[in-house]
Structures are given as structure tokens and as C-alpha cells.
Short mmCIF file of C-alpha atoms in Angstrom, two decimals:
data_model
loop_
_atom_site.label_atom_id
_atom_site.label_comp_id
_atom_site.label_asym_id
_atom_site.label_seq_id
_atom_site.Cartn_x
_atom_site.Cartn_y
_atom_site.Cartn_z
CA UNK Y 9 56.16 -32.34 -12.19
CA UNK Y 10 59.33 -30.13 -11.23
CA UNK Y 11 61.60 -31.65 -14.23
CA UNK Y 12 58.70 -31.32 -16.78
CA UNK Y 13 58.38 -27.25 -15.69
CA UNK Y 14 61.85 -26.84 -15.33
CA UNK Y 15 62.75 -27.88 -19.03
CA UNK Y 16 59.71 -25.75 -20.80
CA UNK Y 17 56.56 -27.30 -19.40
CA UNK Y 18 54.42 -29.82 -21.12
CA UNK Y 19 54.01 -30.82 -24.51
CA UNK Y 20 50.13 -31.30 -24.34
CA UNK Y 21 47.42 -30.29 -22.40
CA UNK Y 22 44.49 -31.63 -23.00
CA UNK Y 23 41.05 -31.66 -20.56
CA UNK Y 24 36.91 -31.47 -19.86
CA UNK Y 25 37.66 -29.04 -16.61
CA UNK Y 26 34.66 -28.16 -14.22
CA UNK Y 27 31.63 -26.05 -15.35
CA UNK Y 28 31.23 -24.43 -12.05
CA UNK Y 29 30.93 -20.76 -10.90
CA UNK Y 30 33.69 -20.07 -8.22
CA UNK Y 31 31.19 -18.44 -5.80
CA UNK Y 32 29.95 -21.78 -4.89
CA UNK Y 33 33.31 -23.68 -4.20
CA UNK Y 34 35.42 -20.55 -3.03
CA UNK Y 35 35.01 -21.44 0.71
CA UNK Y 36 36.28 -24.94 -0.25
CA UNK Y 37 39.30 -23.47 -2.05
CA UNK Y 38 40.52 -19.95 -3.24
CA UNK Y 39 42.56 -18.80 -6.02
CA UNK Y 40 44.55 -15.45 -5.52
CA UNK Y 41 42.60 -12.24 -8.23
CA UNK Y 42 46.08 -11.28 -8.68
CA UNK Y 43 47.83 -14.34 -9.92
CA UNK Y 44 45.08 -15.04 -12.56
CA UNK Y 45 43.91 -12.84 -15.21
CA UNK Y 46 40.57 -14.47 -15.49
CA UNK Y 47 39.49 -14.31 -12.45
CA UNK Y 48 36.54 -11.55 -13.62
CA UNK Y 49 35.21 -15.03 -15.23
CA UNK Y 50 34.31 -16.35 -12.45
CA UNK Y 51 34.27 -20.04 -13.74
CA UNK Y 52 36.86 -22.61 -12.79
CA UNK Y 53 37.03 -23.44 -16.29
CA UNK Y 54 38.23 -20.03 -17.24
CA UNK Y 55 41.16 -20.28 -14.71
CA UNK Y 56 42.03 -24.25 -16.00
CA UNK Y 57 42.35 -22.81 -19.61
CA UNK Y 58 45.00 -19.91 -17.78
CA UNK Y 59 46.52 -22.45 -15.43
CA UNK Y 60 47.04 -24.99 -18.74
CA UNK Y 61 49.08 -22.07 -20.19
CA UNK Y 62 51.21 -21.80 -17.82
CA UNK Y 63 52.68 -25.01 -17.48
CA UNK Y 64 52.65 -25.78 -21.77
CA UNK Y 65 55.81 -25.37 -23.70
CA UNK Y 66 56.51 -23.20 -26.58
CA UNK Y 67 54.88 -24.71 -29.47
CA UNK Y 68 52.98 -27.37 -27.45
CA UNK Y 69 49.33 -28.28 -27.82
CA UNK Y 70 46.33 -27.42 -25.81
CA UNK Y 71 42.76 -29.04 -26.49
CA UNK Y 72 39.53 -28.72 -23.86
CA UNK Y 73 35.92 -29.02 -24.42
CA UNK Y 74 34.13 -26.14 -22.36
CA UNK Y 75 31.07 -24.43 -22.66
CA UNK Y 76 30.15 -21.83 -25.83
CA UNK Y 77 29.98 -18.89 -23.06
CA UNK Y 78 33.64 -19.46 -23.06
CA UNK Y 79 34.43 -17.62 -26.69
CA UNK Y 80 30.94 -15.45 -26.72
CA UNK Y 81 30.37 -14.16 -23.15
CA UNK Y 82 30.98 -10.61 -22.90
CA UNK Y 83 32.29 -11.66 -18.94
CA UNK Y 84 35.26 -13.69 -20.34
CA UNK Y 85 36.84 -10.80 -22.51
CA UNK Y 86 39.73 -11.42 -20.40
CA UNK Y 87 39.82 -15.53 -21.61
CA UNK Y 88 39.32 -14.16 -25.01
CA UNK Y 89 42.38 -12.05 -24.80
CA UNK Y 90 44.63 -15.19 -23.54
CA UNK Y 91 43.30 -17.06 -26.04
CA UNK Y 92 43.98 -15.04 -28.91
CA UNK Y 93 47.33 -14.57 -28.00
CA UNK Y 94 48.16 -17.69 -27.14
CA UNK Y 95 48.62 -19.04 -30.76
CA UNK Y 96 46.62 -20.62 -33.79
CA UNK Y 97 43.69 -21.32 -32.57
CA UNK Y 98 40.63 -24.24 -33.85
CA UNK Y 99 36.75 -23.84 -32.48
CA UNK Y 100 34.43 -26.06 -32.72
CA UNK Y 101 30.47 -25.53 -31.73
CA UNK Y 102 28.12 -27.61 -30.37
CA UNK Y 103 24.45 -26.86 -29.33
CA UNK Y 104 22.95 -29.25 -26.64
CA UNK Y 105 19.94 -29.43 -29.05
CA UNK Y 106 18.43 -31.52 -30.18
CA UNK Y 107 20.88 -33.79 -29.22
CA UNK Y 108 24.28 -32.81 -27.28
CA UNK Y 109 27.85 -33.95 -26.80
CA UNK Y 110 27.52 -35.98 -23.51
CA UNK Y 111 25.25 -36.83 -20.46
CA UNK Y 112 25.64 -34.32 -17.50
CA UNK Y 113 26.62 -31.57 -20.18
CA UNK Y 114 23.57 -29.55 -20.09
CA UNK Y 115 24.61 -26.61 -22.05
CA UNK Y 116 26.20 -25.62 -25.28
CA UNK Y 117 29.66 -26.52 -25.75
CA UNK Y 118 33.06 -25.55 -27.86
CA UNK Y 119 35.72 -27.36 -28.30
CA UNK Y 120 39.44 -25.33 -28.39
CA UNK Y 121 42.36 -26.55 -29.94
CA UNK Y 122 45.32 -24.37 -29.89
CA UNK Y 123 48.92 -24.39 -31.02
CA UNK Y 124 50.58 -22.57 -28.59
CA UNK Y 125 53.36 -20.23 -29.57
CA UNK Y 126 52.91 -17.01 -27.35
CA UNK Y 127 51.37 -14.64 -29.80
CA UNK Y 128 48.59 -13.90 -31.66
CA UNK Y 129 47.99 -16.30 -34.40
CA UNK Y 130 45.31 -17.35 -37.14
CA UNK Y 131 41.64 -18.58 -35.69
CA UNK Y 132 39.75 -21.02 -37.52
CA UNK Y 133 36.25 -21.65 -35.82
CA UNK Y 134 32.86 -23.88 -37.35
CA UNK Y 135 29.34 -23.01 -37.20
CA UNK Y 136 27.15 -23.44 -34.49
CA UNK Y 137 26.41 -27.68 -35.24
CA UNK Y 138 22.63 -29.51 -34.19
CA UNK Y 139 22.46 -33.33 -35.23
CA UNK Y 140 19.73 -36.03 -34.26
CA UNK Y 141 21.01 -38.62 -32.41
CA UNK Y 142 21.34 -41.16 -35.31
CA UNK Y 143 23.24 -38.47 -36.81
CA UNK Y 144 25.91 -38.47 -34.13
CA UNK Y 145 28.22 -41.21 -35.68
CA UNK Y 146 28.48 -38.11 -38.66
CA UNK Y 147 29.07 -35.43 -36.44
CA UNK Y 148 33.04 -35.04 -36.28
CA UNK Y 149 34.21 -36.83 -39.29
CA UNK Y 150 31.99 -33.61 -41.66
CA UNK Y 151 33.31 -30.82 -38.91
CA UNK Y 152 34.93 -28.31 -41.48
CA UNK Y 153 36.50 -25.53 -40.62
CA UNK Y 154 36.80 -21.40 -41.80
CA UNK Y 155 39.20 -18.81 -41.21
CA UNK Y 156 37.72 -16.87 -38.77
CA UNK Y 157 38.24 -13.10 -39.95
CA UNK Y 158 35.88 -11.16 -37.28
CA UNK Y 159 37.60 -11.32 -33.68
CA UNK Y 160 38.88 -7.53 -33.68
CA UNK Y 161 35.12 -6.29 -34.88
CA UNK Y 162 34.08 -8.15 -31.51
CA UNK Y 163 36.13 -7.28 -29.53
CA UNK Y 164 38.00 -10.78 -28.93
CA UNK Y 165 34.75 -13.02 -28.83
CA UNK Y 166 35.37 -15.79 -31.42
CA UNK Y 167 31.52 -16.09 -33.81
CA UNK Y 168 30.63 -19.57 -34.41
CA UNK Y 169 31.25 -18.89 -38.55
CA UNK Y 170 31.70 -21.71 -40.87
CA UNK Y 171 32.58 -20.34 -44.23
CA UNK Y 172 33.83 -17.45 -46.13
CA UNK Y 173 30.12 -16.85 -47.56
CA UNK Y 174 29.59 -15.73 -43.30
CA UNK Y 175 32.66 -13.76 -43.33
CA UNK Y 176 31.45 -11.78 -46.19
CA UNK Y 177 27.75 -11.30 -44.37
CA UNK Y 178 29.31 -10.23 -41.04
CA UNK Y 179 31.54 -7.90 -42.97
CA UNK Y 180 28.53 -6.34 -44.27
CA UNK Y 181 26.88 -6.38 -40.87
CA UNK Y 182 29.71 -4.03 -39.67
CA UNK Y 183 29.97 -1.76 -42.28
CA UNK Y 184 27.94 0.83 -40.14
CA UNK Y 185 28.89 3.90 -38.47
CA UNK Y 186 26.90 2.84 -35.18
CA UNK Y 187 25.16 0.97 -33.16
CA UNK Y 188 21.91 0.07 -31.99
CA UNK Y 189 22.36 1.03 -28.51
CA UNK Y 190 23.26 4.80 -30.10
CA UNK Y 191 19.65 4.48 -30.11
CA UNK Y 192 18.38 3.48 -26.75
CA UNK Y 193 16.73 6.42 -24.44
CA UNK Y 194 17.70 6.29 -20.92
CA UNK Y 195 14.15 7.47 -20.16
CA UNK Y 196 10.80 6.11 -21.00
CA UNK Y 197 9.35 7.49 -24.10
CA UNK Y 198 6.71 6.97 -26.70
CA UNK Y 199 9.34 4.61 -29.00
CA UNK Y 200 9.49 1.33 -26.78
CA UNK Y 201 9.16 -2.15 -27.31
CA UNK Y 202 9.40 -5.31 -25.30
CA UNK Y 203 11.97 -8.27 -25.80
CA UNK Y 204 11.70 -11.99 -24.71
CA UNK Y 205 14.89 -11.84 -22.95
CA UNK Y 206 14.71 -15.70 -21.95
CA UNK Y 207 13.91 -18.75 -23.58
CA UNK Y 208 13.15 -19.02 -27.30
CA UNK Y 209 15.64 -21.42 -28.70
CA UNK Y 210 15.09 -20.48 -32.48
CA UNK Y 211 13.30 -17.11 -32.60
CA UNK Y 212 13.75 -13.84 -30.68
CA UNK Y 213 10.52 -12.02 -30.04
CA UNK Y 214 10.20 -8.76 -30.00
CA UNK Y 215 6.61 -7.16 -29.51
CA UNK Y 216 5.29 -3.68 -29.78
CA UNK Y 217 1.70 -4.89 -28.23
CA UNK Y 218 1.57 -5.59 -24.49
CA UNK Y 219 2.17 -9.66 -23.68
CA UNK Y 220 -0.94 -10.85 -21.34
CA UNK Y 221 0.91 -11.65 -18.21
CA UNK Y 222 -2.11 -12.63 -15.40
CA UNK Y 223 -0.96 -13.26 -11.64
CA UNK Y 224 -3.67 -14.74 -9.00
CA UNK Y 225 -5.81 -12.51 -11.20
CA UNK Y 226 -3.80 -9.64 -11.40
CA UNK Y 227 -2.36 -8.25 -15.00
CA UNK Y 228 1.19 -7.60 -14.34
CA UNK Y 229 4.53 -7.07 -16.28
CA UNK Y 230 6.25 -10.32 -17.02
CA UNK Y 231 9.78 -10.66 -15.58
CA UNK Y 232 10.46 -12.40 -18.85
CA UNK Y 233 9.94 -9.47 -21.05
CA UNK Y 234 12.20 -6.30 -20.92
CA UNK Y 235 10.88 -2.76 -22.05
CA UNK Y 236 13.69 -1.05 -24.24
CA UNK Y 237 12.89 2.59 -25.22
CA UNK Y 238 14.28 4.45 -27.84
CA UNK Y 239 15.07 8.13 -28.46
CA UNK Y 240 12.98 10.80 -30.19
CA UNK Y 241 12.53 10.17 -33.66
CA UNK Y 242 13.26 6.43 -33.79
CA UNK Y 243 10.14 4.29 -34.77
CA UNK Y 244 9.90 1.60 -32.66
CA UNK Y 245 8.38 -0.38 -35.58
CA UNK Y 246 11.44 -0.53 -37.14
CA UNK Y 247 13.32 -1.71 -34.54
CA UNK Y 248 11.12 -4.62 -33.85
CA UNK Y 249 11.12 -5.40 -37.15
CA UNK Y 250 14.93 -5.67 -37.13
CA UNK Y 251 15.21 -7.37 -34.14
CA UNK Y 252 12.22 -10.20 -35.13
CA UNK Y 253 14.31 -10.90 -38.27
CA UNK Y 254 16.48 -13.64 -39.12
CA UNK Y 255 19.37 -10.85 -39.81
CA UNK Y 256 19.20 -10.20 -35.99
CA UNK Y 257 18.79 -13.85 -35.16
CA UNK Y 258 21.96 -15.03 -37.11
CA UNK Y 259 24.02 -12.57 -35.60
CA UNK Y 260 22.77 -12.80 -31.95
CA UNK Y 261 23.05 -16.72 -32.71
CA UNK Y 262 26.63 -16.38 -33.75
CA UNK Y 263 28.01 -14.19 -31.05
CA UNK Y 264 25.87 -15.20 -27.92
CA UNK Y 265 27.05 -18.02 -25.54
CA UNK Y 266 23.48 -18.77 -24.40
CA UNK Y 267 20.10 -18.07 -24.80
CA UNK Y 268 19.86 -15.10 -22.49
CA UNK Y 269 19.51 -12.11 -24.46
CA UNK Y 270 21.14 -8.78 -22.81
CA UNK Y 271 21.25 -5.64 -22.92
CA UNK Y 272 24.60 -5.66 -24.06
CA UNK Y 273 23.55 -8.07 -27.68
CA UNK Y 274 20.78 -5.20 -28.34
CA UNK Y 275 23.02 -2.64 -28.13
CA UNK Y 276 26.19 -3.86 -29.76
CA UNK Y 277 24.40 -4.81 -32.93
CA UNK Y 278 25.34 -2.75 -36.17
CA UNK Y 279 22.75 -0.16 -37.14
CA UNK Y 280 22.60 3.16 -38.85
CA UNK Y 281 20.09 4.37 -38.20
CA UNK Y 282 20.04 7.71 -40.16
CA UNK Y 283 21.27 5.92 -43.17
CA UNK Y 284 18.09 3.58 -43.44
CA UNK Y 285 15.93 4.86 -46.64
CA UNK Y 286 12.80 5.90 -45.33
CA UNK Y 287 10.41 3.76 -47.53
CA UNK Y 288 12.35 0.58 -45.86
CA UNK Y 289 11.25 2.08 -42.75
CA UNK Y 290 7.83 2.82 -43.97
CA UNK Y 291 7.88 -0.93 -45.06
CA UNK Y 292 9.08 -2.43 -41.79
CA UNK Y 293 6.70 -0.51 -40.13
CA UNK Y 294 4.37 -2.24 -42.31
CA UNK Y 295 5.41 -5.52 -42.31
CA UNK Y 296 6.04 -5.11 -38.76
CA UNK Y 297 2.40 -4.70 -37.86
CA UNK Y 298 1.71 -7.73 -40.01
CA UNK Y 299 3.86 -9.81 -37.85
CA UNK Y 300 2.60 -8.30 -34.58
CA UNK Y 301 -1.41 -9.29 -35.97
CA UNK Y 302 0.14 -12.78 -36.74
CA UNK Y 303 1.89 -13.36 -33.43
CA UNK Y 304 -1.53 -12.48 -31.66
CA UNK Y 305 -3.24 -14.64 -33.87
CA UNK Y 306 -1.01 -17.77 -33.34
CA UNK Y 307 -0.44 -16.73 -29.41
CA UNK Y 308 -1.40 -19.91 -27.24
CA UNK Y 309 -1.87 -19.44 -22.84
CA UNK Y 310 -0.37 -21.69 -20.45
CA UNK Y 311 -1.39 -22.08 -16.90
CA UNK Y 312 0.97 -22.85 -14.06
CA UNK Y 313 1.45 -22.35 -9.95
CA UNK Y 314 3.85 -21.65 -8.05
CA UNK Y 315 4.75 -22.01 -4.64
CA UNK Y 316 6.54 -18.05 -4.90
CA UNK Y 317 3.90 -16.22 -7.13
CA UNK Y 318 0.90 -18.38 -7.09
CA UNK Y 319 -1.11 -19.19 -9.92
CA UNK Y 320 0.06 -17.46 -13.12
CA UNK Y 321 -1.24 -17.47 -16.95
CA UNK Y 322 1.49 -16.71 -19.57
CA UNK Y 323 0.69 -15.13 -23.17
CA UNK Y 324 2.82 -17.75 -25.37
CA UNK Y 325 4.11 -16.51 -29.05
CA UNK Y 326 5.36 -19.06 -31.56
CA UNK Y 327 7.34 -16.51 -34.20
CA UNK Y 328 7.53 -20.04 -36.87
CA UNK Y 329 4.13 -19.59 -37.65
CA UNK Y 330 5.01 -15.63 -39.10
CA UNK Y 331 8.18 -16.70 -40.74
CA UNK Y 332 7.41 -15.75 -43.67
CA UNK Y 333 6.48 -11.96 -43.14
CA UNK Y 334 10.00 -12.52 -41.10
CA UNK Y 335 11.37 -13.33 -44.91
CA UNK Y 336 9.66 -9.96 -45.98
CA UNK Y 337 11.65 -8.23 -43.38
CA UNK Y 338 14.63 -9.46 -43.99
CA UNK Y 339 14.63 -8.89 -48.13
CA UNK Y 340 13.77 -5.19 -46.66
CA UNK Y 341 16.98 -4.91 -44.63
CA UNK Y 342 19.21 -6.72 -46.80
CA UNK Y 343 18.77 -3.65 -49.19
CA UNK Y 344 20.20 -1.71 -46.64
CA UNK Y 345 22.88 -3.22 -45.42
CA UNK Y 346 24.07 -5.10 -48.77
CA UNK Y 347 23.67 -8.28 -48.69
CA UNK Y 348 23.86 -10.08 -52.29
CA UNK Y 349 21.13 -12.53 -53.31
CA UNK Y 350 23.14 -15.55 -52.18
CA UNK Y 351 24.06 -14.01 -48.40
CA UNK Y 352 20.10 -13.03 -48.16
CA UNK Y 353 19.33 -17.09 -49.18
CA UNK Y 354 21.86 -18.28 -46.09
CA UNK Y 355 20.21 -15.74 -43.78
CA UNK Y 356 16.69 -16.46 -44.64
CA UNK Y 357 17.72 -20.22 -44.57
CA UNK Y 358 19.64 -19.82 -41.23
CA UNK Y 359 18.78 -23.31 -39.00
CA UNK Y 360 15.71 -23.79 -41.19
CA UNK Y 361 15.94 -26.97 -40.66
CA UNK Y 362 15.62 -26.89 -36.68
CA UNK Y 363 13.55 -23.29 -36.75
CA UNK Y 364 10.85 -24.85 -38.53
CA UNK Y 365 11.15 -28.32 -38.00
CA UNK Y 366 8.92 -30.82 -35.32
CA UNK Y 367 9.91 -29.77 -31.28
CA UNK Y 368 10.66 -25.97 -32.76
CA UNK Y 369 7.23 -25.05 -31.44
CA UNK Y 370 8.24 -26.22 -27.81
CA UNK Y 371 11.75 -24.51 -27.95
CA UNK Y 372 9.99 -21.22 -28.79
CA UNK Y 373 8.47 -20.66 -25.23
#
């Protein structure tokens, strides 16, 4: 297309590229680190979005569905950065449950629409959407955008935000002096608790009691849970309160491209610490034991074998039975970091309708 190039480049670009990590098809073909910014991505559709760039006029228009990892995923700050200075910018979120954009397409997706005019331009993204099938033939006529206010407090990432109301909540959410991971002790200590850093759709568990993990007979340490310690002086109580509560949830929700949770989403969430009254941390300690009792009481075991480990029995926890000591929590917190009645309804209220609806139970383990 030598005439196209040659007289600006196209007028649209528009594309479902290949959801496909480049370390399995580089010895098929190879693209050169140097000649593509995103190569750190590692994904072919990172390097598409670059490539479609390239050859796209001034003031042309780009459009591709790719997945949600794309605009959240710490590893593509480098796509973030071409995107945002590419030009106005419209994303769209999808979830893949209960029911998801297409066959084949088994992960979250986002759709990005962008006007491109070489600089850095407005962003309007939705929230995070879930539909029933029968509610597909809905789905894109009641898409309704926000202005999305929050990509320098992440750093680039784009939050799946829908509405000023979650503008004003994340604004809140950032109006701390530090982070959680300020927090974290390098070394083990007293302080710890465990996080369920796979699966669980629409809850995060966090547990200060020790998960039954049984292997051929043996009690081991699940793979599945990761120990985080804290430093002197931090109760651990209060951290798993914060991170069992819906607060947590909608923001990890929001940012995250997947279900995985990191090290990285621990410690880039907004805490002061030394600013939290300590009868709310007397009270989340409370409450906090309250959940731990209820998770234990509502804990189911599962059996399975495998071929690698054997025969294994897993300690299940199913956080929807407790949500409403997670409520308690999160009317604690929302003192502290100023949320108004009507931004403490949304959290509380956050994907009720999935969290606590039939198949949540499944999605939990």
C-alpha cells in the first residue's frame, strides 16, 4: 500500500488482532525490540495496536477489540503510553462472565476506539459490563460512557469507570500520602496474612487463620495462597479487613486486567496507615475476626488427583455468605477515607447483582 503511506497513511484501522504471547510464535517469525516500543508486552496484540499507528493518518480512526490486560496490566505500561498519546481515546469493558463477547474469546475484553491526532487527548472509558445471554441484544445500544479523569494517578492504566459518581470515589481513594506496600516487611514477622492470589471471580480472600491444604496426607502450604507480612506495628487484622472489603474489591476490579492478584495490586493500593483512627482499627480488628469465624464456618473441602501432586484436599471459602460483616467493614473505612453516603451505597452495591447472585458460589473457588 505504497501510495496509501506515501500520502499520510490510512484513514481507518480497524481489527480483532491475535491474543498470543510472542514466546510461542517467535521461532515462526521475529519482530526487531528496537523498532517497537512494546515489545516488553510481549503479546502480538500489543505490537498490532503500535504497527496500526504507524501506518494511520493524522486525524484518522483506529478501533480493535483486545483483551482488558491491554489498558490494566502493569506489563503494557509501554501500550498505555502510546495510547494516551495517540489521541481521544473511547474504552469499552467486557467480562467473559457470565456471558462474553464471542466464541474462542476466553478472557475479558476492551474495546479501543481512538481518534488519532498525535498527542495526548481526552479518555472516556465504561465500567466493567456482565449481561446474561438474553441480555446480549441490550448490551451495546445502553454502553454509556464517562470522562475518564484517573490515568496520571495510575500511572497510564485506563480503570474501567463509568460515571462521575466513580471519579469522585477514586479521587477519594488517592487522597493518601502512601501506599499499602509502605507497609509490607521484607522479612517474616508476627503481622502476616495470606491472600487467594488465584481464582475468586467476585470476592478476594484474605485470611489471617491457616487454609487446610492436605497432600497424599501431608498438610502443606497451598501454592494458591501467598503469605504477605507486614512491618512492626501494623495489625494484620486491619489489613485483612481492608483487603476482604468491597473498597479493595472495587478498586482491584477496576484496575486489574485479570483475576490474578499480584504483588504489585497489594502494594499500589492507597493507604495511610498512620492516619487511620485507632478505634476503626480496633473495629476492623473486630469485625475482622467475625469474618474470619464466618469464613470457617461456611468453608466447604473438595477432593481431587493429580497426575503431578497426587491426591489433594483443598479448604474452599465462599466470602458471599459473610457479606454482610464485609458491609460492616466497609462503613468502617469509608469514615476514613471519605466517602459520602451515596459513594459508600455504590461500593457496598458494587456487582451485587453477580457477587451474590446464582453461579457466584462456583466463581468464588
Amino acid at each position: 500500500f505504497n501510495a496509501i503511506l506515501e500520502s499520510g497513511g490510512f484513514d481507518v484501522v480497524i481489527g480483532n488482532p491475535p491474543y498470543v504471547e510472542y514466546s510461542k510464535v517467535k521461532n515462526d517469525y521475529t519482530i526487531s525490540e528496537k523498532d517497537y516500543e512494546t515489545f516488553k508486552c510481549g503479546n502480538l496484540y500489543a505490537f498490532c495496536i503500535e504497527r496500526s499507528f504507524k501506518v494511520l493518518r493524522q486525524n484518522g480512526r483506529f478501533g480493535m477489540i483486545v483483551p482488558m490486560s491491554s489498558i490494566g496490566a502493569i506489563k503494557n505500561m509501554s501500550l498505555h503510553k502510546i495510547l494516551n498519546s495517540a489521541g481521544n481515546i473511547w474504552v469499552s469493558s467486557f467480562s467473559d462472565r457470565p456471558s462474553k463477547l464471542f466464541d474462542g474469546a476466553e478472557v475479558a475484553l476492551a474495546i479501543i476506539l481512538v481518534h488519532f491526532i498525535l498527542k495526548t487527548g481526552k479518555c472516556f472509558s465504561t465500567a466493567c459490563y456482565k449481561w446474561n445471554a438474553d441480555e446480549r441484544c441490550s448490551l451495546f445500544p445502553n454502553i454509556s460512557y464517562a470522562e475518564n479523569m484517573q490515568r496520571e494517578k495510575l500511572r497510564g492504566r485506563i480503570a474501567k469507570i463509568g460515571s462521575e459518581l466513580e471519579n469522585r470515589i477514586y479521587e477519594k481513594i488517592y487522597n493518601q500520602n502512601s501506599l499499602l506496600g509502605n507497609y509490607l516487611s521484607d522479612t517474616p514477622t508476627k503481622e502476616l496474612v495470606r491472600v487467594k492470589t488465584v481464582g475468586g471471580r467476585y470476592f478476594k480472600i484474605t485470611l489471617t487463620i491457616e487454609p487446610l491444604f492436605i497432600r497424599n496426607g501431608q498438610k502443606v502450604e497451598s501454592e494458591t495462597w501467598k503469605i504477605f507480612y507486614f512491618k512492626k506495628g501494623v495489625n494484620s487484622h486491619f489489613m485483612s479487613a481492608l483487603l476482604n472489603s468491597t473498597t479493595f474489591y472495587y478498586w482491584f476490579h477496576t484496575i486489574s486486567g485479570n483475576l490474578r492478584m499480584t504483588t504489585t495490586e497489594i502494594s499500589e493500593f492507597p493507604l495511610s496507615y498512620e492516619k487511620v483512627n485507632p478505634k476503626a482499627i480496633a473495629e476492623l480488628q473486630s469485625l475482622e475476626k467475625a469474618l474470619m469465624k464466618s469464613l470457617l464456618e461456611n468453608s466447604k473441602f473438595s477432593e481431587c488427583e493429580y497426575k503431578k501432586f497426587g491426591k489433594v484436599k483443598i479448604q474452599n471459602f465462599y466470602a458471599r455468605h459473610s457479606k454482610h460483616i464485609i458491609d460492616e467493614i466497609d462503613r468502617v473505612l469509608a469514615v476514613h477515607y471519605g466517602f459520602t453516603e451515596e459513594e459508600l451505597n455504590f461500593i457496598i452495591n458494587y456487582d451485587i447483582k453477580y457477587r451474590m447472585g446464582r453461579g457466584a458460589e462456583e466463581e468464588e473457588e
